[in-house]
Each structure stands twice: as structure tokens, then as C-alpha cells.
Short mmCIF file of C-alpha atoms and ligand atoms in Angstrom, two decimals:
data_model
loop_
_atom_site.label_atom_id
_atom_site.label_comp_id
_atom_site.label_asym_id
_atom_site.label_seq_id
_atom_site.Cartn_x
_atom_site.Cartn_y
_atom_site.Cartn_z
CA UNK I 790 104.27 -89.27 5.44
CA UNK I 791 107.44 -89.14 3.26
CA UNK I 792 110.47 -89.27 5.35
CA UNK I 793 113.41 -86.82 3.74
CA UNK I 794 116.44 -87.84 2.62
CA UNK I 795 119.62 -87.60 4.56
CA UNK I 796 122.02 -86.08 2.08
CA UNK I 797 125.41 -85.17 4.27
CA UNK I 798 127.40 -88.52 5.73
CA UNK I 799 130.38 -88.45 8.27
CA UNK I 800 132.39 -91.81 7.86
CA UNK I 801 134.68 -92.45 10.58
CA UNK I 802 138.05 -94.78 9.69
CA UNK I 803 141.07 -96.04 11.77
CA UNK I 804 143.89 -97.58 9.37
CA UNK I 805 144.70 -100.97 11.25
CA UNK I 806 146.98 -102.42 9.30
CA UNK I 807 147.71 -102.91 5.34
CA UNK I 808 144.56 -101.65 3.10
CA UNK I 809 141.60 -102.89 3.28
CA UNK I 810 140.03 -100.37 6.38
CA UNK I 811 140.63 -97.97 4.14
CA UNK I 812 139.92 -99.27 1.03
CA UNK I 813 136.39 -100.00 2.20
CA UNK I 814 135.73 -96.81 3.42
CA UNK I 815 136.85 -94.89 0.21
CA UNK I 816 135.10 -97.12 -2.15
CA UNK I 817 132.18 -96.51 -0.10
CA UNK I 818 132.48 -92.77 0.30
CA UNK I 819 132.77 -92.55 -3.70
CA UNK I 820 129.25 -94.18 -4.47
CA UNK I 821 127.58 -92.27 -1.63
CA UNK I 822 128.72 -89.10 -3.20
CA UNK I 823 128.84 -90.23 -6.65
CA UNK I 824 125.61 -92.25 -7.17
CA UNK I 825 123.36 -91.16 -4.63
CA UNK I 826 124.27 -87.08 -4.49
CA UNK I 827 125.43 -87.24 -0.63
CA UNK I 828 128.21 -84.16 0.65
CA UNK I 829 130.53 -87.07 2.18
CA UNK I 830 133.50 -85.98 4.95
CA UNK I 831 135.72 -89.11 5.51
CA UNK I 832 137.39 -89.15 8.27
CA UNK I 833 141.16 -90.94 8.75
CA UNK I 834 143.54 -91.54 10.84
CA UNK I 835 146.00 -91.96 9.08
CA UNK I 836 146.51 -90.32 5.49
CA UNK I 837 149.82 -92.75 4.19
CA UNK I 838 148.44 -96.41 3.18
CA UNK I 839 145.75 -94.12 1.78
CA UNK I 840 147.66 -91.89 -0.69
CA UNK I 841 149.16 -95.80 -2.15
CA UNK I 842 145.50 -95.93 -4.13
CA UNK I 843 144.76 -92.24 -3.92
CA UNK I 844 148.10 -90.93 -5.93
CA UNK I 845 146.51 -86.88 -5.70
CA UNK I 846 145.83 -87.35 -2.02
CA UNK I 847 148.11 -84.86 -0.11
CA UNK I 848 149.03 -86.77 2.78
CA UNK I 849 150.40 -83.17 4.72
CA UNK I 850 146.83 -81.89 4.33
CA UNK I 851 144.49 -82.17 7.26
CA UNK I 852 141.14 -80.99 4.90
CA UNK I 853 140.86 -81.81 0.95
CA UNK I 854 138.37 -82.32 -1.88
CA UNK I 855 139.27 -85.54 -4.04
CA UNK I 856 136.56 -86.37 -6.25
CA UNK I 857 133.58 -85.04 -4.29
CA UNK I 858 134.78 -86.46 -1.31
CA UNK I 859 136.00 -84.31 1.43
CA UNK I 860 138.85 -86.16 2.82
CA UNK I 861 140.18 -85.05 6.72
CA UNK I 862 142.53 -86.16 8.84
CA UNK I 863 140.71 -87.32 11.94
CA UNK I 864 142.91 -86.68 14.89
CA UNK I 865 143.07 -86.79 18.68
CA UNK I 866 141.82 -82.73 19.03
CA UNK I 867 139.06 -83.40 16.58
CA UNK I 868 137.18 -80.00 15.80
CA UNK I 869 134.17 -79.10 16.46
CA UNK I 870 131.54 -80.20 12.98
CA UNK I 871 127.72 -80.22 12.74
CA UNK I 872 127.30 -84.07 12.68
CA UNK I 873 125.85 -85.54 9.30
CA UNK I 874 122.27 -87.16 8.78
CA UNK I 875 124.42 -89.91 8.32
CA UNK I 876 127.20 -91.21 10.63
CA UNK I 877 128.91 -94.66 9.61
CA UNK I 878 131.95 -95.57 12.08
CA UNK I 879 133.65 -98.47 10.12
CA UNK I 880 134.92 -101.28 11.47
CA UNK I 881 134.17 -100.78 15.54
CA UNK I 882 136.12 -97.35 15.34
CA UNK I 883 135.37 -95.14 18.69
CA UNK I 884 133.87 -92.11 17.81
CA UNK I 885 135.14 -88.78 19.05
CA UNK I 886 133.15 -88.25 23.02
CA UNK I 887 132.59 -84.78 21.64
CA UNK I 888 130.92 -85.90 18.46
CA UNK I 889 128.60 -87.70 19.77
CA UNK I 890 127.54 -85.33 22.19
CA UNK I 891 127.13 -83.39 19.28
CA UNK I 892 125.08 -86.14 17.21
CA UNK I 893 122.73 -86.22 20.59
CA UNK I 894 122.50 -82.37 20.78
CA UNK I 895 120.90 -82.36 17.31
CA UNK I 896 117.19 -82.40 16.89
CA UNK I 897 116.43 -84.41 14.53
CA UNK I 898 119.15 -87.30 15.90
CA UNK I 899 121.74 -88.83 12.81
CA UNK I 900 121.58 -92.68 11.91
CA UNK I 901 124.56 -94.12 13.12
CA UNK I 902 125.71 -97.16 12.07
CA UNK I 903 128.44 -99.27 12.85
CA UNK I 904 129.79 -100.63 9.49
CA UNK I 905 131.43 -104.37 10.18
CA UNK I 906 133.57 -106.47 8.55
CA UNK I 907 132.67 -108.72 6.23
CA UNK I 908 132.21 -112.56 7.09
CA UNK I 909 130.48 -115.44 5.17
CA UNK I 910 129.46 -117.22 8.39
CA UNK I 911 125.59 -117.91 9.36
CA UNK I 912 125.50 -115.81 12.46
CA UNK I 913 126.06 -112.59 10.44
CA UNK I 914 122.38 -112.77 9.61
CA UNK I 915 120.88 -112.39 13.19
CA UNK I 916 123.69 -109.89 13.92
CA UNK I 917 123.05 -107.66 11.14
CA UNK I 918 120.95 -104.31 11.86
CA UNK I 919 120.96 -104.88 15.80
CA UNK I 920 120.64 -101.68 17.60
CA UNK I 921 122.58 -100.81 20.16
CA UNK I 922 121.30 -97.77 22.14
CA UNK I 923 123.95 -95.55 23.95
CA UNK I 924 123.92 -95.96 28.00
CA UNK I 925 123.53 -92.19 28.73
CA UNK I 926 122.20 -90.28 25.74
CA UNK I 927 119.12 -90.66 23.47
CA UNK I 928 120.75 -92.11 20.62
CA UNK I 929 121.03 -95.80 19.09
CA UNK I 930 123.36 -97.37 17.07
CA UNK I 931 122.97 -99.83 14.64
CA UNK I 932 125.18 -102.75 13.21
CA UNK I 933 125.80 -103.39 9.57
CA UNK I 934 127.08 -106.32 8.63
CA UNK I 935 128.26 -107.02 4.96
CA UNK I 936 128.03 -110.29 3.84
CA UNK I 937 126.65 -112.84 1.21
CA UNK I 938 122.91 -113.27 1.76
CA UNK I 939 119.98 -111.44 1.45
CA UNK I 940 119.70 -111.16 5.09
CA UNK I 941 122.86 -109.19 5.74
CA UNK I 942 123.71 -105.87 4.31
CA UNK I 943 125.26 -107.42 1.23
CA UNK I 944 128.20 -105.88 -0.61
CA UNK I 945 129.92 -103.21 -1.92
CA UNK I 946 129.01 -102.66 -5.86
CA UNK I 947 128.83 -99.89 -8.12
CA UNK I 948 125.71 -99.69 -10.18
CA UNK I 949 127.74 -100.50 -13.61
CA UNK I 950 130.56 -102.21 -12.74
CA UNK I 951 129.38 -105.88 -14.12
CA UNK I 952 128.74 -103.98 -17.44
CA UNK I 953 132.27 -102.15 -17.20
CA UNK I 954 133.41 -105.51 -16.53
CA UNK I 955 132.01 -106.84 -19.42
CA UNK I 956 132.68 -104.36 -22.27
CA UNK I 957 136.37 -104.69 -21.06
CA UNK I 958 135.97 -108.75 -20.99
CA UNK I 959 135.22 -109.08 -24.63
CA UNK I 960 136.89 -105.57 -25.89
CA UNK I 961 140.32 -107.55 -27.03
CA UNK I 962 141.97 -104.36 -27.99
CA UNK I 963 141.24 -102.62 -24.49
CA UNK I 964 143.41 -105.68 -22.50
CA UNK I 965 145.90 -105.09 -25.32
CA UNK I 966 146.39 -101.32 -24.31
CA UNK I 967 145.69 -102.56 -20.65
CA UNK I 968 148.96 -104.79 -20.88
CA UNK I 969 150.93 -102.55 -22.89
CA UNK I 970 150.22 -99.70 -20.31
CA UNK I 971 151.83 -102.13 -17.61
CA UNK I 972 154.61 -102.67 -20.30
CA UNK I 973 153.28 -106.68 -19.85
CA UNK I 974 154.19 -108.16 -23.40
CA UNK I 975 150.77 -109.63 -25.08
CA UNK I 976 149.45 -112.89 -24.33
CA UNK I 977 151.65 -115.44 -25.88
CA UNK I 978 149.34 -119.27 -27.18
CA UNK I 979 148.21 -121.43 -24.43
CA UNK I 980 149.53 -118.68 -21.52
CA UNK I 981 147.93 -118.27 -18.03
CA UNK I 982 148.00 -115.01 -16.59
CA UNK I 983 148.11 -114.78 -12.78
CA UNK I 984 147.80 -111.69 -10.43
CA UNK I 985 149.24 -112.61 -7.17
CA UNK I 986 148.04 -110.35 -4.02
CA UNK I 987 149.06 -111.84 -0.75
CA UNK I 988 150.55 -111.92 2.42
CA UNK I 989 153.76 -113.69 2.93
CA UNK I 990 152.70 -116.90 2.31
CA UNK I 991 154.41 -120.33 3.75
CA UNK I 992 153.05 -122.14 0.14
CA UNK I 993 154.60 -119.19 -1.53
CA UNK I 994 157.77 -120.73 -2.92
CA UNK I 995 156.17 -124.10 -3.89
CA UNK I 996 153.41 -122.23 -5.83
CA UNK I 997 156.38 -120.67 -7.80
CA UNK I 998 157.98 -123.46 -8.17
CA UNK I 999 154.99 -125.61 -9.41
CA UNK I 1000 154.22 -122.77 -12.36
CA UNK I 1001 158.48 -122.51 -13.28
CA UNK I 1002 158.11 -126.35 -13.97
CA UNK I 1003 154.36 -126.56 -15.20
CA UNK I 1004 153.66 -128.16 -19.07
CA UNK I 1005 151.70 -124.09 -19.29
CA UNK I 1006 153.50 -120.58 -19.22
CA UNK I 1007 152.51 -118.94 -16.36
CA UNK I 1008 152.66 -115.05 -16.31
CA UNK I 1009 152.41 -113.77 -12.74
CA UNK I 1010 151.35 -109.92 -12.32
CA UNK I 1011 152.89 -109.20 -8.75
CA UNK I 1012 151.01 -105.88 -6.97
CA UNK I 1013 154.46 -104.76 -5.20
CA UNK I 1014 153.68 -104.84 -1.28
CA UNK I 1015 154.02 -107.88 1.22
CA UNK I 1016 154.60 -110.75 -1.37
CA UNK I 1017 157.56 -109.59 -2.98
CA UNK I 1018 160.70 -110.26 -0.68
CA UNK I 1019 159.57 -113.73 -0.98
CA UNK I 1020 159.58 -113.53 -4.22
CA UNK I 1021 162.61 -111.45 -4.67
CA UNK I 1022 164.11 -114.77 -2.81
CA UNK I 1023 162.97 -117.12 -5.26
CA UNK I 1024 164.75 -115.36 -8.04
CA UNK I 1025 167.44 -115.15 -5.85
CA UNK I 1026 167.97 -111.32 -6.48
CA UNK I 1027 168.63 -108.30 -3.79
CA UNK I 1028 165.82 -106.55 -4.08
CA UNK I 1029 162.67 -105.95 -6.16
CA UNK I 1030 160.76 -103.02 -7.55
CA UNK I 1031 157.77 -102.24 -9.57
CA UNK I 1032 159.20 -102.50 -13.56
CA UNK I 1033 161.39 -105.72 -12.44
CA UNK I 1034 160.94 -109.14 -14.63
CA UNK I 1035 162.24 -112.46 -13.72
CA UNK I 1036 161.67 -115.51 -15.77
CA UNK I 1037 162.67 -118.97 -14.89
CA UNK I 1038 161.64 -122.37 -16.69
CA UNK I 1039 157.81 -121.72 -17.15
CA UNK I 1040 157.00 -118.88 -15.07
CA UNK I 1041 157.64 -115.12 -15.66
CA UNK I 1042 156.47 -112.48 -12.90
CA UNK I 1043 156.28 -108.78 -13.72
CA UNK I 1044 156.20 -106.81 -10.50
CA UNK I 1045 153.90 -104.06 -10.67
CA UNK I 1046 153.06 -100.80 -9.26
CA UNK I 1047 150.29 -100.08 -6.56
CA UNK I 1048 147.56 -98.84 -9.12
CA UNK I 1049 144.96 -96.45 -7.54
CA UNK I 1050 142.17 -98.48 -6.76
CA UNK I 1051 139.66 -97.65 -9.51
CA UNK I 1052 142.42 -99.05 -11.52
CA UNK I 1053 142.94 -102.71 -10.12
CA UNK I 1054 139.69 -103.91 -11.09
CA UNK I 1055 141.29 -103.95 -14.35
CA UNK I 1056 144.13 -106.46 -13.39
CA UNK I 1057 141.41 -108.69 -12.30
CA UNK I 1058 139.51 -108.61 -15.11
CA UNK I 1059 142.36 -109.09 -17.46
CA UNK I 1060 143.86 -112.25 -15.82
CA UNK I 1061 142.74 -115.56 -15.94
CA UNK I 1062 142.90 -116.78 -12.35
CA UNK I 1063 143.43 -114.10 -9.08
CA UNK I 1064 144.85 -114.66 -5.75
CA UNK I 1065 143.51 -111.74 -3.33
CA UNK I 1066 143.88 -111.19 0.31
CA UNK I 1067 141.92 -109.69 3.24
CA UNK I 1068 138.75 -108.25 2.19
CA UNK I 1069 138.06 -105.66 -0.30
CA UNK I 1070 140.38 -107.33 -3.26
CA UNK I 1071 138.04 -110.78 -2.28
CA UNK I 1072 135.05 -109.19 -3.38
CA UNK I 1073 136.41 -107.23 -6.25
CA UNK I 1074 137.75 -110.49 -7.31
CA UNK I 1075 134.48 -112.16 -7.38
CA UNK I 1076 132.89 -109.42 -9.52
CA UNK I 1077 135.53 -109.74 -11.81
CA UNK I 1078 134.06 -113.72 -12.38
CA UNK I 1079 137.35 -115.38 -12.98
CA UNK I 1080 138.40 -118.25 -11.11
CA UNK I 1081 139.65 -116.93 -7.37
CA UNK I 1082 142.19 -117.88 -4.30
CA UNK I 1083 141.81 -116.21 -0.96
CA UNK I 1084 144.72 -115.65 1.51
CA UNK I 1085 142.51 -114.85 4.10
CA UNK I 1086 143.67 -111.93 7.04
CA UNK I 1087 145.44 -114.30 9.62
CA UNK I 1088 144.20 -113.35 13.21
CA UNK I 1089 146.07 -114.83 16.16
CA UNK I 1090 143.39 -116.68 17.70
CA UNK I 1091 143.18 -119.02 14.51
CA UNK I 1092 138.94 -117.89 13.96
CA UNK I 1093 139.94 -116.75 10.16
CA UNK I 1094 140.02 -120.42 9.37
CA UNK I 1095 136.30 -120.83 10.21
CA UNK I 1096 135.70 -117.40 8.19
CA UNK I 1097 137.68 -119.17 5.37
CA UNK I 1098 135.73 -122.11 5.62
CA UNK I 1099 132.61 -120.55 5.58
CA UNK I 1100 133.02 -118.05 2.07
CA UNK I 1101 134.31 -121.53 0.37
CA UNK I 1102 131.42 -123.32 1.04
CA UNK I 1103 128.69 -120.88 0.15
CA UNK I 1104 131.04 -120.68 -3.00
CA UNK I 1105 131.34 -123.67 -4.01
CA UNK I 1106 127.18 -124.50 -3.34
CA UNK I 1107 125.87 -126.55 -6.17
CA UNK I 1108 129.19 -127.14 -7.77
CA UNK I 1109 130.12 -130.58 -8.97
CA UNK I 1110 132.27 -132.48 -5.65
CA UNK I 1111 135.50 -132.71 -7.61
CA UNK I 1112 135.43 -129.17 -8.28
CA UNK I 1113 134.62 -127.81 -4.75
CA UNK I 1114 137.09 -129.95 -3.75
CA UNK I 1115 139.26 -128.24 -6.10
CA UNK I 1116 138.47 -124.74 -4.74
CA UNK I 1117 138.75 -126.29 -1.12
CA UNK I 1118 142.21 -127.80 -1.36
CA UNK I 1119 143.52 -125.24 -3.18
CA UNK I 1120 142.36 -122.21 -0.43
CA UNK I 1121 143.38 -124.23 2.24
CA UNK I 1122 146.93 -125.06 0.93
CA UNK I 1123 147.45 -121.48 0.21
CA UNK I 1124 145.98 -120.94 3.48
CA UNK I 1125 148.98 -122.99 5.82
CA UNK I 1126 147.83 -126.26 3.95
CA UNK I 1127 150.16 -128.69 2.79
CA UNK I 1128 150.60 -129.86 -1.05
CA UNK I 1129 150.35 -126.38 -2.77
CA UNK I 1130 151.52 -128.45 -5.92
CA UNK I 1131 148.65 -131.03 -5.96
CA UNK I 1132 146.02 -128.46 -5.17
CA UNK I 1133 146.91 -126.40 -7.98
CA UNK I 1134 147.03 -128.81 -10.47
CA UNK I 1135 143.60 -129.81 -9.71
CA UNK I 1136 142.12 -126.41 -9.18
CA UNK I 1137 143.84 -126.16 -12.87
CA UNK I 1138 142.42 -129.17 -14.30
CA UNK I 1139 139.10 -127.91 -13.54
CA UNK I 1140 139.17 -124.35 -14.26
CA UNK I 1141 136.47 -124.02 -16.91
CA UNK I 1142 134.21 -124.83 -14.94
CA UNK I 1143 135.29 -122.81 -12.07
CA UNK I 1144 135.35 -119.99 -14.58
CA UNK I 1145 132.03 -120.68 -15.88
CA UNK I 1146 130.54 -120.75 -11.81
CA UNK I 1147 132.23 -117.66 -11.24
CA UNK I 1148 130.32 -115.26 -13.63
CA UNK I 1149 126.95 -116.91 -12.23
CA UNK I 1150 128.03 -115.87 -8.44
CA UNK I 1151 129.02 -112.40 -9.42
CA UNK I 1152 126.03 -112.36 -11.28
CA UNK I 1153 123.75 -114.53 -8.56
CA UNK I 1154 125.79 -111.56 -5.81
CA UNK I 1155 125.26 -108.21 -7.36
CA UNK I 1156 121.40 -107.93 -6.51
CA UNK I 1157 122.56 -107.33 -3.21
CA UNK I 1158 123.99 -103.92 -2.98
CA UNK I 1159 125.36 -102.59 -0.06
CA UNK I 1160 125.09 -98.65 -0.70
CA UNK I 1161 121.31 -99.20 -1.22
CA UNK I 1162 120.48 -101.72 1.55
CA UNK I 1163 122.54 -99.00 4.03
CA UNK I 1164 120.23 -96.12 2.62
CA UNK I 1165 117.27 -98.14 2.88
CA UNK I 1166 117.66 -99.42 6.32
CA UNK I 1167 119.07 -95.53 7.36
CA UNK I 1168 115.32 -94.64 5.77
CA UNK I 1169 113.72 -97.05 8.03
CA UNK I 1170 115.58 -96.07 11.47
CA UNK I 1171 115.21 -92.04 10.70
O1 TRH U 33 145.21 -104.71 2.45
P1 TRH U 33 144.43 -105.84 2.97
O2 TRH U 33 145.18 -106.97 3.45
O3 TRH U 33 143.46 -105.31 4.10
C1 TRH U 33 143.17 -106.06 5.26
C2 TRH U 33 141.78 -106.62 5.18
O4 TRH U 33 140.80 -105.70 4.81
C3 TRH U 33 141.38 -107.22 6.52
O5 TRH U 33 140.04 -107.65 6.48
C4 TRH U 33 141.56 -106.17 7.59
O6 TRH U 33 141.20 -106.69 8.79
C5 TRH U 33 142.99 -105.75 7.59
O7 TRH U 33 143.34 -105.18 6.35
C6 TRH U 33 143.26 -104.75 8.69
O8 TRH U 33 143.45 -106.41 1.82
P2 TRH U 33 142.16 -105.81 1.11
O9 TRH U 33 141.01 -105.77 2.05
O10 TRH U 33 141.99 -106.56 -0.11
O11 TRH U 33 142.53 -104.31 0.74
C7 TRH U 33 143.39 -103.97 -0.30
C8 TRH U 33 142.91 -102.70 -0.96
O12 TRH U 33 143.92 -102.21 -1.82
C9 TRH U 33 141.67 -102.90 -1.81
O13 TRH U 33 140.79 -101.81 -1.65
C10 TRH U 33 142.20 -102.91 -3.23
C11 TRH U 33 143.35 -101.96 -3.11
N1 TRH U 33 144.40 -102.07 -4.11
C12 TRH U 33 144.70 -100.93 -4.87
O14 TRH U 33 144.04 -99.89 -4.71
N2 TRH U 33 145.71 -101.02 -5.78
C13 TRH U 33 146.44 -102.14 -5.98
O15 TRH U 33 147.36 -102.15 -6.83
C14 TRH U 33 146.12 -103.30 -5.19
C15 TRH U 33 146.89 -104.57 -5.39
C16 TRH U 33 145.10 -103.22 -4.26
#
């Protein structure tokens, strides 16, 4: 007997901190709706960090359409909705008491998963899809665990974003407009070009300071956000903006706007080596195949080094030892390691290979699609 597709979702997000809750979420609400025809509602807390890579969001509006998704502000007096066929609460967000009555008073009961964060470690695999059935009412939940395997739910990617990727890769004209749209001067012989998205970062001025006095140019495309006081310091100006370019020695950084997300895939593409942060701009990164550093979220008990630790060496499987110990010294310097200089003039030294390794794990990744593996397993549960 053919079990029927759920076509409606409900996606549940609280904004923690910074971007990537809600990056997640939105990148996932767009392929549900846009590549496999579901009515998505996404629920948020908070509307603000979300309008940075949402520019038509209106952040004053509790209900909106923006493309096919219908965006609402999820707060305290939540009304009363028909719960979806599908119900994804990302991240361990608490869903509404009277929603879930609701999802129990429906006959045929929503899949309800629990959408996690992602982690390279092993014990995501016996984690992943565990129900978790509620104490009082007949209804189950299920955990969904991103990650790197095909054992765990995989991760996020669009069904032609390797060939978008691609076309854009060898289309030299396209990165021309790409960098004159950013008013980035073209590539000038034997240049490196950099994007920098971080935290504050202890290795931060060393890192600059290696690349001002490095043999190579180094142009550094700086996402305005959390990095730039620091490097507003280094230049030893008042402030910084999006439009601002310092140069010193070697290096020249270009600070740049917040682009709407569909639109920073681009930066990564375009440059030859990308330092990303947190989560979603780790795995957009390692689509885009280039050569990758990861300031990794810093929690307070210290268990993001172990999380670090375990997406470099599933990495870096296979590799040659000198360059895995490239990629390892280099993500642990820029990770509260010492010798940010050293590290990056090895990671440099071997960075056609890393290059070449990097298009074989995006490639080696993408089988592994997220979107699907959450529709099949909702199929399975139903
Ligand atoms: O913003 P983040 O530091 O988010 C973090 C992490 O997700 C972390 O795991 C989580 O626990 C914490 O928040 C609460 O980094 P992340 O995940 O890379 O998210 C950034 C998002 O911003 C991502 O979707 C890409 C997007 N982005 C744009 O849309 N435009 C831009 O110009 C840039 C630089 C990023």
C-alpha cells in the first residue's frame, strides 16, 4: 500500500546567537518548498539576524510570503494552526504545549522530528533517527542528526548546486562581474584571494600580519560582522564599514556587505582559500571545493575541540601525512593554537593538493542529501 505524501511542513526556530540557527532553517525551508512542492510555515523567534540574509524580509511583520515560504513570527501567545504532516523543531527548540496538543488531536498524527546540529563525531550514527515518544500523548519524536556518513542524515544540498558551482568555477567572465559587483579590483598575477568569516579570533592579528609580510599578495574579502573591530585595529583606524579598503605591505582587505545568503556561495566559490565559522558557512565551504579553515562555535565547556577534531580527521582521511598535518595545524592554530604563522605557511605550501582533495570530498559528500534522507525517513515513520 502506497503511503501519501506529506506536502505541508511547520519548522520551528529559536535564534540563539549569530546565524547559523537560522540560516539552517531557511536554507532548508527553501528546498522543501522549492524542490519537493511542500506549503512550508517557518516559524522564528526572532525576525532581525534573519532580515541580514533575507534583505525583503519585513522584520515588523508577524505573517509573510518570501519565496514560497511563509515566514511567521513565532511568539509566546502562539495562535491556534492545523499542525503540518510535517513538524521539524530545529535545534532542541520547545514546541508550543498547545501545538502539540494539537499535533496529538489530529488523526492521522504529523512526523516530528527533532532536527540537530551537525557534528562529525562517531556517536552521531547510533543517535541519529532515535525516537523519542512523548510521556503523556500518543505521539513520537524522532532525532535527526546531520552529519558526514551514510549513517546519519547527511547534509544540506540543493540538487544543482555542484553544477552551479561549476559553470561559475570555469566561467572567467562571471567572477569578473562577480568582483566588479563587490567593486573588488580583478585578480592581479600570482594573487591569493581570501574570504575571512570568523569570530574574534586570538590568531587574528598574526594571520594579518603573516599575509602583510608574505613573498604573495593576499586579498582578504572581510563579510562585515564579528571579525572586523579586530581588524579595524590592525589598520589602526576608528571604525570600519562595508566599502572600506586597507592595504598594508602584502595584504589588502575589502570589507564587505552581509550578502543574502543565496549570494555567499558565490564568495566561496570565487576565492582561493575560505575561513568559515559555526556551521552552515562550514558546509557551504566544502561544496564550494576550495581549500577550507574552520573557526569552530566555542562552547564553554571546551567539547567543540573534540567536534573540531573529529570533522578534520574524517577530512583529511587518505590524504598524504604532511598535508593533514597541514590542515591540522592550521585549524587548530586558528582554533586558540599557537604559531598561526608556521601553520599557514605550510597549509600554503601544500595547497594544490588540498585544493585538488577538496573537489573529491564535495564530490565524495553530495550523495548524501539531507532534504531527501528527512523525506525518506518521514515516509518510513508515517
Ligand atoms: O553565524 P554562525 O556563527 O552560526 C552559529 C553556528 O551555526 C553554531 O553552530 C550555532 O550553534 C550558533 O550559531 C548559535 O555561523 P554559520 O552557521 O556559518 O551561519 C552563518 C550563516 O550566514 C550561513 O547561513 C551563511 C550566512 N551568510 C550570509 O547569508 N551572508 C553572508 O554574507 C555571510 C558571510 C554569511
Amino acid at each position: 500500500m502506497g503511503v501519501s505524501l506529506p506536502r505541508g511542513c511547520d519548522i520551528f526556530c529559536t535564534v540563539v546567537d549569530n546565524f547559523g540557527d537560522i540560516g539552517v532553517c531557511w536554507r532548508l525551508a527553501r528546498q522543501l518548498a522549492h524542490e519537493h512542492g511542500f506549503t512550508v510555515r517557518l516559524w522564528v523567534d526572532n525576525l532581525h539576524s534573519f532580515g541580514n540574509m533575507l534583505p525583503e524580509l519585513d522584520a515588523d511583520l508577524p505573517a509573510q510570503m518570501c519565496r514560497s515560504v511563509e515566514i511567521r513570527l513565532w511568539e509566546d501567545a502562539m495562535p491556534l494552526v492545523e499542525p503540518a504532516d510535517l513538524v521539524i523543531g530545529a535545534f532542541a527548540c520547545k514546541l508550543p504545549e498547545s501545538y502539540i496538543a494539537a499535533m496529538a488531536a489530529r488523526k492521522a498524527k504529523p512526523v516530528w522530528l527533532n532536527l540537530e546540529y551537525l557534528s562529525a563525531e562517531d556517536w552521531v550514527e547510533t543517535h541519529h533517527q532515535l525516537p523519542s515518544p512523548h510521556p503523556q500523548l500518543a505521539l513520537t519524536k524522532y532525532f535527526f542528526f546531520p552529519g558526514f556518513t551514510p549513517k546519519t542524515g547527511g547534509l544540506l544540498i540543493e540538487h544543482d548546486l555542484l553544477a552551479r558551482r561549476d559553470v561559475f568555477q570555469q566561467d572567467e567572465e562571471a567572477q569578473s562581474s562577480y568582483w566588479q559587483s563587490l567593486n573588488v579590483p580583478p585578480r592581479a598575477a600570482n594573487e591569493l584571494r581570501v574570504s575571512l568569516f570568523s569570530y574574534e579570533n586570538e590568531a587574528m592579528h598574526e594571520l594579518l600580519r603573516t599575509w602583510e609580510q608574505g613573498a604573495q599578495p593576499v586579498t582578504c574579502l572581510l563579510p562585515e560582522g564579528r571579525a572586523l573591530p579586530q581588524v579595524v585595529r590592525y589598520f589602526e583606524q576608528q571604525f570600519g564599514k562595508a566599502g572600506d579598503v586597507w592595504q598594508r605591505g602584502n595584504l589588502r582587505v575589502h570589507v564587505l556587505p552581509f550578502v543574502e545568503q543565496s549570494l555567499y556561495d558565490e564568495l566561496l566559490w570565487a576565492c582561493d582559500v575560505n575561513f568559515v565559522r559555526g556551521e552552515d558557512s562550514c558546509v557551504r565551504a566544502q561544496w564550494a571545493g576550495k581549500p577550507f579553515i574552520w573557526q569552530i562555535y566555542p562552547q564553554h565547556d571546551g567539547v567543540h575541540q573534540e567536534k573540531l577534531a573529529a570533522l578534520q580527521v574524517r577530512y583529511a582521511d587518505g590524504l598524504p601525512e604532511e598535508v593533514a598535518s597541514a590542515v591540522r595545524d592550521l585549524w587548530l592554530a586558528w582554533n586558540g593554537g599557537a604559531d598561526i604563522a608556521g601553520a599557514w605557511g605550510r597549509f600554503d605550501d601544500q595547497r594544490d593538493q588540498i585544493d585538488k582533495h577538496g573537489l573529491a570530498w564535495a564530490e565524495q559528500l553530495s550523495g548524501n542529501n539531507l532534504a531527501l534522507n528527512l523525506l525518506d525517513f518521514s515516509h518510513q515513520v508515517a
